mmCIF file with all atom_site columns, C-alpha atoms in Angstrom:
data_model
loop_
_atom_site.group_PDB
_atom_site.id
_atom_site.type_symbol
_atom_site.label_atom_id
_atom_site.label_alt_id
_atom_site.label_comp_id
_atom_site.label_asym_id
_atom_site.label_entity_id
_atom_site.label_seq_id
_atom_site.pdbx_PDB_ins_code
_atom_site.Cartn_x
_atom_site.Cartn_y
_atom_site.Cartn_z
_atom_site.occupancy
_atom_site.B_iso_or_equiv
_atom_site.pdbx_formal_charge
_atom_site.auth_seq_id
_atom_site.auth_comp_id
_atom_site.auth_asym_id
_atom_site.auth_atom_id
_atom_site.pdbx_PDB_model_num
ATOM 1   C CA . MET A 1 1   ? 45.969 -71.989 -34.381 1.00 0.00 ? 3   MET A CA 1
ATOM 2   C CA . ASN A 1 2   ? 49.474 -70.479 -34.597 1.00 0.00 ? 4   ASN A CA 1
ATOM 3   C CA . LEU A 1 3   ? 49.677 -67.890 -32.158 1.00 0.00 ? 5   LEU A CA 1
ATOM 4   C CA . TRP A 1 4   ? 52.538 -65.489 -30.695 1.00 0.00 ? 6   TRP A CA 1
ATOM 5   C CA . GLN A 1 5   ? 54.642 -66.296 -27.536 1.00 0.00 ? 7   GLN A CA 1
ATOM 6   C CA . GLN A 1 6   ? 53.670 -64.037 -24.727 1.00 0.00 ? 8   GLN A CA 1
ATOM 7   C CA . ASP A 1 7   ? 57.471 -64.005 -23.567 1.00 0.00 ? 9   ASP A CA 1
ATOM 8   C CA . LYS A 1 8   ? 58.472 -62.864 -26.791 1.00 0.00 ? 10  LYS A CA 1
ATOM 9   C CA . PHE A 1 9   ? 55.930 -60.143 -26.617 1.00 0.00 ? 11  PHE A CA 1
ATOM 10  C CA . ILE A 1 10  ? 56.934 -58.939 -23.035 1.00 0.00 ? 12  ILE A CA 1
ATOM 11  C CA . THR A 1 11  ? 60.489 -58.909 -24.123 1.00 0.00 ? 13  THR A CA 1
ATOM 12  C CA . ALA A 1 12  ? 59.863 -56.684 -27.219 1.00 0.00 ? 14  ALA A CA 1
ATOM 13  C CA . TRP A 1 13  ? 57.089 -54.761 -25.391 1.00 0.00 ? 15  TRP A CA 1
ATOM 14  C CA . ARG A 1 14  ? 59.801 -53.794 -22.440 1.00 0.00 ? 16  ARG A CA 1
ATOM 15  C CA . PHE A 1 15  ? 62.719 -52.963 -25.064 1.00 0.00 ? 17  PHE A CA 1
ATOM 16  C CA . ALA A 1 16  ? 60.464 -50.627 -27.126 1.00 0.00 ? 18  ALA A CA 1
ATOM 17  C CA . CYS A 1 17  ? 59.395 -48.853 -23.940 1.00 0.00 ? 19  CYS A CA 1
ATOM 18  C CA . GLN A 1 18  ? 62.832 -48.259 -22.920 1.00 0.00 ? 20  GLN A CA 1
ATOM 19  C CA . ALA A 1 19  ? 63.893 -47.293 -26.382 1.00 0.00 ? 21  ALA A CA 1
ATOM 20  C CA . HIS A 1 20  ? 60.968 -44.681 -26.765 1.00 0.00 ? 22  HIS A CA 1
ATOM 21  C CA . GLN A 1 21  ? 61.032 -43.387 -23.152 1.00 0.00 ? 23  GLN A CA 1
ATOM 22  C CA . GLY A 1 22  ? 60.079 -39.825 -22.818 1.00 0.00 ? 24  GLY A CA 1
ATOM 23  C CA . GLN A 1 23  ? 58.827 -39.769 -26.404 1.00 0.00 ? 25  GLN A CA 1
ATOM 24  C CA . ALA A 1 24  ? 55.343 -38.513 -26.763 1.00 0.00 ? 26  ALA A CA 1
ATOM 25  C CA . LEU A 1 25  ? 52.795 -38.968 -29.600 1.00 0.00 ? 27  LEU A CA 1
ATOM 26  C CA . PRO A 1 26  ? 53.131 -35.885 -31.841 1.00 0.00 ? 28  PRO A CA 1
ATOM 27  C CA . GLY A 1 27  ? 50.897 -33.096 -30.555 1.00 0.00 ? 29  GLY A CA 1
ATOM 28  C CA . THR A 1 28  ? 49.877 -34.752 -27.294 1.00 0.00 ? 30  THR A CA 1
ATOM 29  C CA . GLU A 1 29  ? 51.475 -35.780 -23.959 1.00 0.00 ? 31  GLU A CA 1
ATOM 30  C CA . LEU A 1 30  ? 50.586 -39.336 -24.491 1.00 0.00 ? 32  LEU A CA 1
ATOM 31  C CA . PRO A 1 31  ? 53.434 -41.761 -24.290 1.00 0.00 ? 33  PRO A CA 1
ATOM 32  C CA . TYR A 1 32  ? 54.555 -42.627 -27.948 1.00 0.00 ? 34  TYR A CA 1
ATOM 33  C CA . VAL A 1 33  ? 54.258 -46.348 -27.016 1.00 0.00 ? 35  VAL A CA 1
ATOM 34  C CA . ASN A 1 34  ? 50.476 -46.128 -27.264 1.00 0.00 ? 36  ASN A CA 1
ATOM 35  C CA . HIS A 1 35  ? 51.299 -46.196 -31.096 1.00 0.00 ? 37  HIS A CA 1
ATOM 36  C CA . LEU A 1 36  ? 53.379 -49.131 -30.844 1.00 0.00 ? 38  LEU A CA 1
ATOM 37  C CA . ALA A 1 37  ? 50.418 -50.743 -28.758 1.00 0.00 ? 39  ALA A CA 1
ATOM 38  C CA . ASN A 1 38  ? 48.160 -50.035 -31.315 1.00 0.00 ? 40  ASN A CA 1
ATOM 39  C CA . VAL A 1 39  ? 50.107 -51.192 -34.269 1.00 0.00 ? 41  VAL A CA 1
ATOM 40  C CA . ALA A 1 40  ? 50.611 -54.465 -32.415 1.00 0.00 ? 42  ALA A CA 1
ATOM 41  C CA . MET A 1 41  ? 46.949 -54.919 -31.421 1.00 0.00 ? 43  MET A CA 1
ATOM 42  C CA . GLU A 1 42  ? 46.030 -54.534 -35.473 1.00 0.00 ? 44  GLU A CA 1
ATOM 43  C CA . VAL A 1 43  ? 48.862 -57.254 -35.901 1.00 0.00 ? 45  VAL A CA 1
ATOM 44  C CA . MET A 1 44  ? 47.470 -59.540 -33.331 1.00 0.00 ? 46  MET A CA 1
ATOM 45  C CA . SER A 1 45  ? 43.858 -59.228 -34.350 1.00 0.00 ? 47  SER A CA 1
ATOM 46  C CA . ALA A 1 46  ? 44.863 -60.168 -37.905 1.00 0.00 ? 48  ALA A CA 1
ATOM 47  C CA . ILE A 1 47  ? 46.815 -63.106 -36.623 1.00 0.00 ? 49  ILE A CA 1
ATOM 48  C CA . ALA A 1 48  ? 43.796 -64.302 -34.756 1.00 0.00 ? 50  ALA A CA 1
ATOM 49  C CA . CYS A 1 49  ? 41.732 -64.037 -37.542 1.00 0.00 ? 51  CYS A CA 1
ATOM 50  C CA . ASP A 1 50  ? 44.226 -65.705 -40.022 1.00 0.00 ? 52  ASP A CA 1
ATOM 51  C CA . PRO A 1 51  ? 45.531 -69.164 -38.881 1.00 0.00 ? 53  PRO A CA 1
ATOM 52  C CA . GLN A 1 52  ? 47.672 -69.162 -41.907 1.00 0.00 ? 54  GLN A CA 1
ATOM 53  C CA . VAL A 1 53  ? 50.281 -66.594 -40.611 1.00 0.00 ? 55  VAL A CA 1
ATOM 54  C CA . ALA A 1 54  ? 53.519 -68.519 -40.681 1.00 0.00 ? 56  ALA A CA 1
ATOM 55  C CA . ASN A 1 55  ? 55.442 -66.532 -37.902 1.00 0.00 ? 57  ASN A CA 1
ATOM 56  C CA . PRO A 1 56  ? 53.321 -64.678 -35.741 1.00 0.00 ? 58  PRO A CA 1
ATOM 57  C CA . ASP A 1 57  ? 56.256 -63.821 -33.273 1.00 0.00 ? 59  ASP A CA 1
ATOM 58  C CA . LEU A 1 58  ? 57.988 -62.172 -36.099 1.00 0.00 ? 60  LEU A CA 1
ATOM 59  C CA . ALA A 1 59  ? 55.138 -60.089 -36.902 1.00 0.00 ? 61  ALA A CA 1
ATOM 60  C CA . VAL A 1 60  ? 54.219 -59.147 -33.195 1.00 0.00 ? 62  VAL A CA 1
ATOM 61  C CA . GLN A 1 61  ? 57.917 -58.333 -32.662 1.00 0.00 ? 63  GLN A CA 1
ATOM 62  C CA . CYS A 1 62  ? 58.245 -56.223 -35.564 1.00 0.00 ? 64  CYS A CA 1
ATOM 63  C CA . ALA A 1 63  ? 55.190 -54.516 -34.737 1.00 0.00 ? 65  ALA A CA 1
ATOM 64  C CA . LEU A 1 64  ? 56.484 -53.374 -31.140 1.00 0.00 ? 66  LEU A CA 1
ATOM 65  C CA . LEU A 1 65  ? 59.907 -52.474 -32.395 1.00 0.00 ? 67  LEU A CA 1
ATOM 66  C CA . HIS A 1 66  ? 58.938 -50.949 -35.742 1.00 0.00 ? 68  HIS A CA 1
ATOM 67  C CA . ASP A 1 67  ? 60.061 -47.455 -34.939 1.00 0.00 ? 69  ASP A CA 1
ATOM 68  C CA . THR A 1 68  ? 63.185 -48.159 -32.930 1.00 0.00 ? 70  THR A CA 1
ATOM 69  C CA . ILE A 1 69  ? 65.707 -47.784 -35.668 1.00 0.00 ? 71  ILE A CA 1
ATOM 70  C CA . GLU A 1 70  ? 63.910 -44.838 -37.135 1.00 0.00 ? 72  GLU A CA 1
ATOM 71  C CA . ASP A 1 71  ? 62.995 -42.991 -34.177 1.00 0.00 ? 73  ASP A CA 1
ATOM 72  C CA . THR A 1 72  ? 65.581 -43.831 -31.288 1.00 0.00 ? 74  THR A CA 1
ATOM 73  C CA . GLN A 1 73  ? 69.399 -44.530 -30.987 1.00 0.00 ? 75  GLN A CA 1
ATOM 74  C CA . ILE A 1 74  ? 68.833 -48.230 -31.590 1.00 0.00 ? 76  ILE A CA 1
ATOM 75  C CA . VAL A 1 75  ? 70.645 -49.929 -34.491 1.00 0.00 ? 77  VAL A CA 1
ATOM 76  C CA . HIS A 1 76  ? 70.276 -53.069 -36.662 1.00 0.00 ? 78  HIS A CA 1
ATOM 77  C CA . VAL A 1 77  ? 72.890 -54.794 -34.583 1.00 0.00 ? 79  VAL A CA 1
ATOM 78  C CA . ASP A 1 78  ? 71.261 -54.094 -31.288 1.00 0.00 ? 80  ASP A CA 1
ATOM 79  C CA . LEU A 1 79  ? 67.991 -55.774 -32.635 1.00 0.00 ? 81  LEU A CA 1
ATOM 80  C CA . ALA A 1 80  ? 69.835 -58.547 -34.149 1.00 0.00 ? 82  ALA A CA 1
ATOM 81  C CA . GLU A 1 81  ? 71.794 -59.493 -30.973 1.00 0.00 ? 83  GLU A CA 1
ATOM 82  C CA . ARG A 1 82  ? 68.665 -59.168 -28.927 1.00 0.00 ? 84  ARG A CA 1
ATOM 83  C CA . PHE A 1 83  ? 65.912 -60.474 -31.294 1.00 0.00 ? 85  PHE A CA 1
ATOM 84  C CA . GLY A 1 84  ? 67.575 -62.392 -34.019 1.00 0.00 ? 86  GLY A CA 1
ATOM 85  C CA . ILE A 1 85  ? 68.440 -61.158 -37.706 1.00 0.00 ? 87  ILE A CA 1
ATOM 86  C CA . ALA A 1 86  ? 64.856 -61.732 -39.014 1.00 0.00 ? 88  ALA A CA 1
ATOM 87  C CA . VAL A 1 87  ? 63.390 -59.211 -36.809 1.00 0.00 ? 89  VAL A CA 1
ATOM 88  C CA . ALA A 1 88  ? 66.433 -56.858 -37.143 1.00 0.00 ? 90  ALA A CA 1
ATOM 89  C CA . ASP A 1 89  ? 65.815 -56.991 -41.033 1.00 0.00 ? 91  ASP A CA 1
ATOM 90  C CA . GLY A 1 90  ? 62.093 -56.490 -40.666 1.00 0.00 ? 92  GLY A CA 1
ATOM 91  C CA . VAL A 1 91  ? 62.532 -53.334 -38.470 1.00 0.00 ? 93  VAL A CA 1
ATOM 92  C CA . GLN A 1 92  ? 65.442 -52.035 -40.829 1.00 0.00 ? 94  GLN A CA 1
ATOM 93  C CA . ALA A 1 93  ? 62.972 -52.640 -43.850 1.00 0.00 ? 95  ALA A CA 1
ATOM 94  C CA . LEU A 1 94  ? 60.024 -50.781 -41.990 1.00 0.00 ? 96  LEU A CA 1
ATOM 95  C CA . SER A 1 95  ? 62.393 -47.822 -41.243 1.00 0.00 ? 97  SER A CA 1
ATOM 96  C CA . LYS A 1 96  ? 62.751 -44.789 -43.687 1.00 0.00 ? 98  LYS A CA 1
ATOM 97  C CA . ASN A 1 97  ? 66.109 -44.363 -44.959 1.00 0.00 ? 99  ASN A CA 1
ATOM 98  C CA . LYS A 1 98  ? 66.460 -40.452 -44.891 1.00 0.00 ? 100 LYS A CA 1
ATOM 99  C CA . LYS A 1 99  ? 69.594 -40.679 -47.284 1.00 0.00 ? 101 LYS A CA 1
ATOM 100 C CA . VAL A 1 100 ? 67.674 -41.912 -50.354 1.00 0.00 ? 102 VAL A CA 1
ATOM 101 C CA . GLY A 1 101 ? 65.905 -38.448 -51.015 1.00 0.00 ? 103 GLY A CA 1
ATOM 102 C CA . ASN A 1 102 ? 62.713 -36.880 -50.231 1.00 0.00 ? 104 ASN A CA 1
ATOM 103 C CA . LYS A 1 103 ? 59.646 -38.436 -48.456 1.00 0.00 ? 105 LYS A CA 1
ATOM 104 C CA . LYS A 1 104 ? 57.988 -40.028 -51.637 1.00 0.00 ? 106 LYS A CA 1
ATOM 105 C CA . THR A 1 105 ? 61.452 -41.490 -52.400 1.00 0.00 ? 107 THR A CA 1
ATOM 106 C CA . GLN A 1 106 ? 61.915 -42.798 -48.943 1.00 0.00 ? 108 GLN A CA 1
ATOM 107 C CA . MET A 1 107 ? 58.371 -44.561 -49.091 1.00 0.00 ? 109 MET A CA 1
ATOM 108 C CA . LYS A 1 108 ? 59.161 -46.263 -52.458 1.00 0.00 ? 110 LYS A CA 1
ATOM 109 C CA . ASP A 1 109 ? 62.526 -47.390 -51.023 1.00 0.00 ? 111 ASP A CA 1
ATOM 110 C CA . SER A 1 110 ? 60.986 -48.583 -47.708 1.00 0.00 ? 112 SER A CA 1
ATOM 111 C CA . LEU A 1 111 ? 58.084 -50.515 -49.618 1.00 0.00 ? 113 LEU A CA 1
ATOM 112 C CA . ASP A 1 112 ? 60.766 -52.122 -52.018 1.00 0.00 ? 114 ASP A CA 1
ATOM 113 C CA . ARG A 1 113 ? 62.479 -53.352 -48.912 1.00 0.00 ? 115 ARG A CA 1
ATOM 114 C CA . ILE A 1 114 ? 59.537 -54.523 -46.982 1.00 0.00 ? 116 ILE A CA 1
ATOM 115 C CA . GLN A 1 115 ? 58.419 -56.439 -50.065 1.00 0.00 ? 117 GLN A CA 1
ATOM 116 C CA . ARG A 1 116 ? 61.785 -58.544 -49.903 1.00 0.00 ? 118 ARG A CA 1
ATOM 117 C CA . GLN A 1 117 ? 60.814 -59.339 -46.187 1.00 0.00 ? 119 GLN A CA 1
ATOM 118 C CA . PRO A 1 118 ? 58.400 -62.243 -45.108 1.00 0.00 ? 120 PRO A CA 1
ATOM 119 C CA . ARG A 1 119 ? 54.754 -61.170 -45.260 1.00 0.00 ? 121 ARG A CA 1
ATOM 120 C CA . GLU A 1 120 ? 54.618 -60.917 -41.532 1.00 0.00 ? 122 GLU A CA 1
ATOM 121 C CA . VAL A 1 121 ? 56.623 -57.603 -41.927 1.00 0.00 ? 123 VAL A CA 1
ATOM 122 C CA . TRP A 1 122 ? 54.214 -56.386 -44.794 1.00 0.00 ? 124 TRP A CA 1
ATOM 123 C CA . MET A 1 123 ? 51.318 -56.629 -42.108 1.00 0.00 ? 125 MET A CA 1
ATOM 124 C CA . VAL A 1 124 ? 53.376 -54.532 -39.626 1.00 0.00 ? 126 VAL A CA 1
ATOM 125 C CA . LYS A 1 125 ? 53.284 -51.456 -42.205 1.00 0.00 ? 127 LYS A CA 1
ATOM 126 C CA . LEU A 1 126 ? 49.666 -52.227 -43.114 1.00 0.00 ? 128 LEU A CA 1
ATOM 127 C CA . ALA A 1 127 ? 48.899 -52.013 -39.328 1.00 0.00 ? 129 ALA A CA 1
ATOM 128 C CA . ASP A 1 128 ? 51.027 -48.881 -38.862 1.00 0.00 ? 130 ASP A CA 1
ATOM 129 C CA . ARG A 1 129 ? 49.123 -46.841 -41.560 1.00 0.00 ? 131 ARG A CA 1
ATOM 130 C CA . ILE A 1 130 ? 45.829 -48.009 -40.285 1.00 0.00 ? 132 ILE A CA 1
ATOM 131 C CA . THR A 1 131 ? 46.564 -46.842 -36.738 1.00 0.00 ? 133 THR A CA 1
ATOM 132 C CA . ASN A 1 132 ? 48.052 -43.453 -38.241 1.00 0.00 ? 134 ASN A CA 1
ATOM 133 C CA . LEU A 1 133 ? 44.918 -42.759 -40.531 1.00 0.00 ? 135 LEU A CA 1
ATOM 134 C CA . GLN A 1 134 ? 43.394 -40.549 -37.926 1.00 0.00 ? 136 GLN A CA 1
ATOM 135 C CA . THR A 1 135 ? 42.141 -36.914 -38.056 1.00 0.00 ? 137 THR A CA 1
ATOM 136 C CA . PRO A 1 136 ? 45.319 -35.086 -39.497 1.00 0.00 ? 138 PRO A CA 1
ATOM 137 C CA . PRO A 1 137 ? 47.084 -32.471 -37.264 1.00 0.00 ? 139 PRO A CA 1
ATOM 138 C CA . GLY A 1 138 ? 45.632 -29.054 -37.483 1.00 0.00 ? 140 GLY A CA 1
ATOM 139 C CA . HIS A 1 139 ? 48.967 -27.757 -38.864 1.00 0.00 ? 141 HIS A CA 1
ATOM 140 C CA . TRP A 1 140 ? 48.989 -30.110 -41.922 1.00 0.00 ? 142 TRP A CA 1
ATOM 141 C CA . SER A 1 141 ? 48.298 -28.457 -45.462 1.00 0.00 ? 143 SER A CA 1
ATOM 142 C CA . MET A 1 142 ? 45.690 -29.778 -47.835 1.00 0.00 ? 144 MET A CA 1
ATOM 143 C CA . ASP A 1 143 ? 48.879 -30.962 -50.008 1.00 0.00 ? 145 ASP A CA 1
ATOM 144 C CA . LYS A 1 144 ? 50.186 -32.884 -47.088 1.00 0.00 ? 146 LYS A CA 1
ATOM 145 C CA . ILE A 1 145 ? 47.020 -34.313 -45.943 1.00 0.00 ? 147 ILE A CA 1
ATOM 146 C CA . ALA A 1 146 ? 46.283 -35.354 -50.009 1.00 0.00 ? 148 ALA A CA 1
ATOM 147 C CA . ALA A 1 147 ? 49.993 -36.819 -50.086 1.00 0.00 ? 149 ALA A CA 1
ATOM 148 C CA . TYR A 1 148 ? 49.433 -38.904 -46.843 1.00 0.00 ? 150 TYR A CA 1
ATOM 149 C CA . HIS A 1 149 ? 46.199 -40.223 -48.583 1.00 0.00 ? 151 HIS A CA 1
ATOM 150 C CA . ASP A 1 150 ? 47.992 -41.121 -51.572 1.00 0.00 ? 152 ASP A CA 1
ATOM 151 C CA . GLU A 1 151 ? 50.639 -42.901 -49.609 1.00 0.00 ? 153 GLU A CA 1
ATOM 152 C CA . ALA A 1 152 ? 48.148 -44.951 -47.852 1.00 0.00 ? 154 ALA A CA 1
ATOM 153 C CA . LYS A 1 153 ? 46.818 -45.821 -51.206 1.00 0.00 ? 155 LYS A CA 1
ATOM 154 C CA . LEU A 1 154 ? 50.210 -46.974 -52.374 1.00 0.00 ? 156 LEU A CA 1
ATOM 155 C CA . ILE A 1 155 ? 50.936 -49.055 -49.137 1.00 0.00 ? 157 ILE A CA 1
ATOM 156 C CA . LEU A 1 156 ? 47.571 -50.653 -49.563 1.00 0.00 ? 158 LEU A CA 1
ATOM 157 C CA . THR A 1 157 ? 48.177 -51.434 -53.453 1.00 0.00 ? 159 THR A CA 1
ATOM 158 C CA . CYS A 1 158 ? 51.809 -52.941 -52.618 1.00 0.00 ? 160 CYS A CA 1
ATOM 159 C CA . LEU A 1 159 ? 51.129 -54.803 -49.537 1.00 0.00 ? 161 LEU A CA 1
ATOM 160 C CA . ARG A 1 160 ? 47.601 -55.932 -49.370 1.00 0.00 ? 162 ARG A CA 1
ATOM 161 C CA . PRO A 1 161 ? 48.332 -59.569 -50.385 1.00 0.00 ? 163 PRO A CA 1
ATOM 162 C CA . ALA A 1 162 ? 50.102 -60.142 -47.110 1.00 0.00 ? 164 ALA A CA 1
ATOM 163 C CA . ASN A 1 163 ? 46.917 -60.038 -45.073 1.00 0.00 ? 165 ASN A CA 1
ATOM 164 C CA . GLU A 1 164 ? 43.011 -59.785 -46.147 1.00 0.00 ? 166 GLU A CA 1
ATOM 165 C CA . PHE A 1 165 ? 41.945 -58.613 -42.824 1.00 0.00 ? 167 PHE A CA 1
ATOM 166 C CA . LEU A 1 166 ? 44.544 -55.842 -42.630 1.00 0.00 ? 168 LEU A CA 1
ATOM 167 C CA . GLY A 1 167 ? 43.998 -55.150 -46.067 1.00 0.00 ? 169 GLY A CA 1
ATOM 168 C CA . THR A 1 168 ? 40.336 -54.471 -45.678 1.00 0.00 ? 170 THR A CA 1
ATOM 169 C CA . ARG A 1 169 ? 40.797 -52.643 -42.524 1.00 0.00 ? 171 ARG A CA 1
ATOM 170 C CA . LEU A 1 170 ? 43.176 -50.348 -44.284 1.00 0.00 ? 172 LEU A CA 1
ATOM 171 C CA . GLU A 1 171 ? 40.949 -49.881 -47.209 1.00 0.00 ? 173 GLU A CA 1
ATOM 172 C CA . LYS A 1 172 ? 37.951 -48.801 -44.922 1.00 0.00 ? 174 LYS A CA 1
ATOM 173 C CA . LYS A 1 173 ? 40.605 -46.107 -42.954 1.00 0.00 ? 175 LYS A CA 1
ATOM 174 C CA . ILE A 1 174 ? 41.542 -44.789 -46.587 1.00 0.00 ? 176 ILE A CA 1
ATOM 175 C CA . GLU A 1 175 ? 38.074 -44.477 -47.362 1.00 0.00 ? 177 GLU A CA 1
ATOM 176 C CA . ALA A 1 176 ? 37.038 -42.645 -44.210 1.00 0.00 ? 178 ALA A CA 1
ATOM 177 C CA . TYR A 1 177 ? 40.097 -40.525 -44.454 1.00 0.00 ? 179 TYR A CA 1
ATOM 178 C CA . THR A 1 178 ? 38.902 -39.219 -47.600 1.00 0.00 ? 180 THR A CA 1
ATOM 179 C CA . ARG A 1 179 ? 36.800 -36.805 -45.882 1.00 0.00 ? 181 ARG A CA 1
ATOM 180 C CA . PHE A 1 180 ? 39.940 -34.934 -44.805 1.00 0.00 ? 182 PHE A CA 1
ATOM 181 C CA . VAL A 1 181 ? 41.492 -34.652 -48.351 1.00 0.00 ? 183 VAL A CA 1
ATOM 182 C CA . CYS A 1 182 ? 39.012 -32.021 -49.681 1.00 0.00 ? 184 CYS A CA 1
ATOM 183 C CA . THR A 1 183 ? 37.330 -30.704 -46.537 1.00 0.00 ? 185 THR A CA 1
ATOM 184 C CA . LYS A 1 184 ? 39.854 -29.209 -44.162 1.00 0.00 ? 186 LYS A CA 1
ATOM 185 C CA . PRO A 1 185 ? 38.578 -25.711 -43.180 1.00 0.00 ? 187 PRO A CA 1
ATOM 186 C CA . SER A 1 186 ? 41.176 -22.980 -43.740 1.00 0.00 ? 188 SER A CA 1
ATOM 187 C CA . LEU A 1 187 ? 42.358 -20.856 -40.515 1.00 0.00 ? 189 LEU A CA 1
ATOM 188 C CA . ALA A 1 188 ? 40.053 -18.135 -41.718 1.00 0.00 ? 190 ALA A CA 1
ATOM 189 C CA . GLN A 1 189 ? 37.197 -20.432 -41.729 1.00 0.00 ? 191 GLN A CA 1
ATOM 190 C CA . GLN A 1 190 ? 37.917 -21.976 -38.161 1.00 0.00 ? 192 GLN A CA 1
ATOM 191 C CA . GLY A 1 191 ? 37.898 -18.684 -36.880 1.00 0.00 ? 193 GLY A CA 1
#
C-alpha cells in the first residue's frame, strides 16, 4: 500500500499552523487548523481505503495547506520553494480567485483549475466540502444555504471520479444537508 510520509505531513502541518496562527473557525473560538486537520483526516482515510492513489504525499500536503494562499499572506512561490511546484499548483487551484467575479464564477473557475491537476488535488476539494457540510451558521439565509447545497452537488459531479470513497462520503453529506435547505426556521419561529 502506498501511504504518505510522516515527515512531509509534519512539515506541512507546522507550516499550516504558523500560517493560520490566530485564526478561528467562523463563529467559534476553535483554532482554524481544526478544519485543516479534518480535511487531512478525510484524505488520509481515502488513501487508506484506496491503494491506487498515486501520490499520497501530494494529497495530504495539499489538504493541510489548501487554505494558505486563500486565507493567509502565503503566496504560490512560498509554497513552491518549501514544498515543490506540484503542491503549490495544487493549493493555487484549490484557492478561489476573487478577481474573476461572484462566488458562483469563482467556484466554476476553481473547479476548472482543479480538474487540470492530478486527482489527488481533486480529493482535497471533495474532502474540504465533506468537512464543511455541517449545520449552517444561524445567520445564513435560506438562499445561501440552498446555494451552498447546490455548490456541493456541483463539486460532487465534477470531482467524484477522483476517489469513490470520498465521492460516496460527499454524496451522503449532501443528502443529510438537504434537511437544512427547506427547514431552517425563521427568527420569528426561533424565538
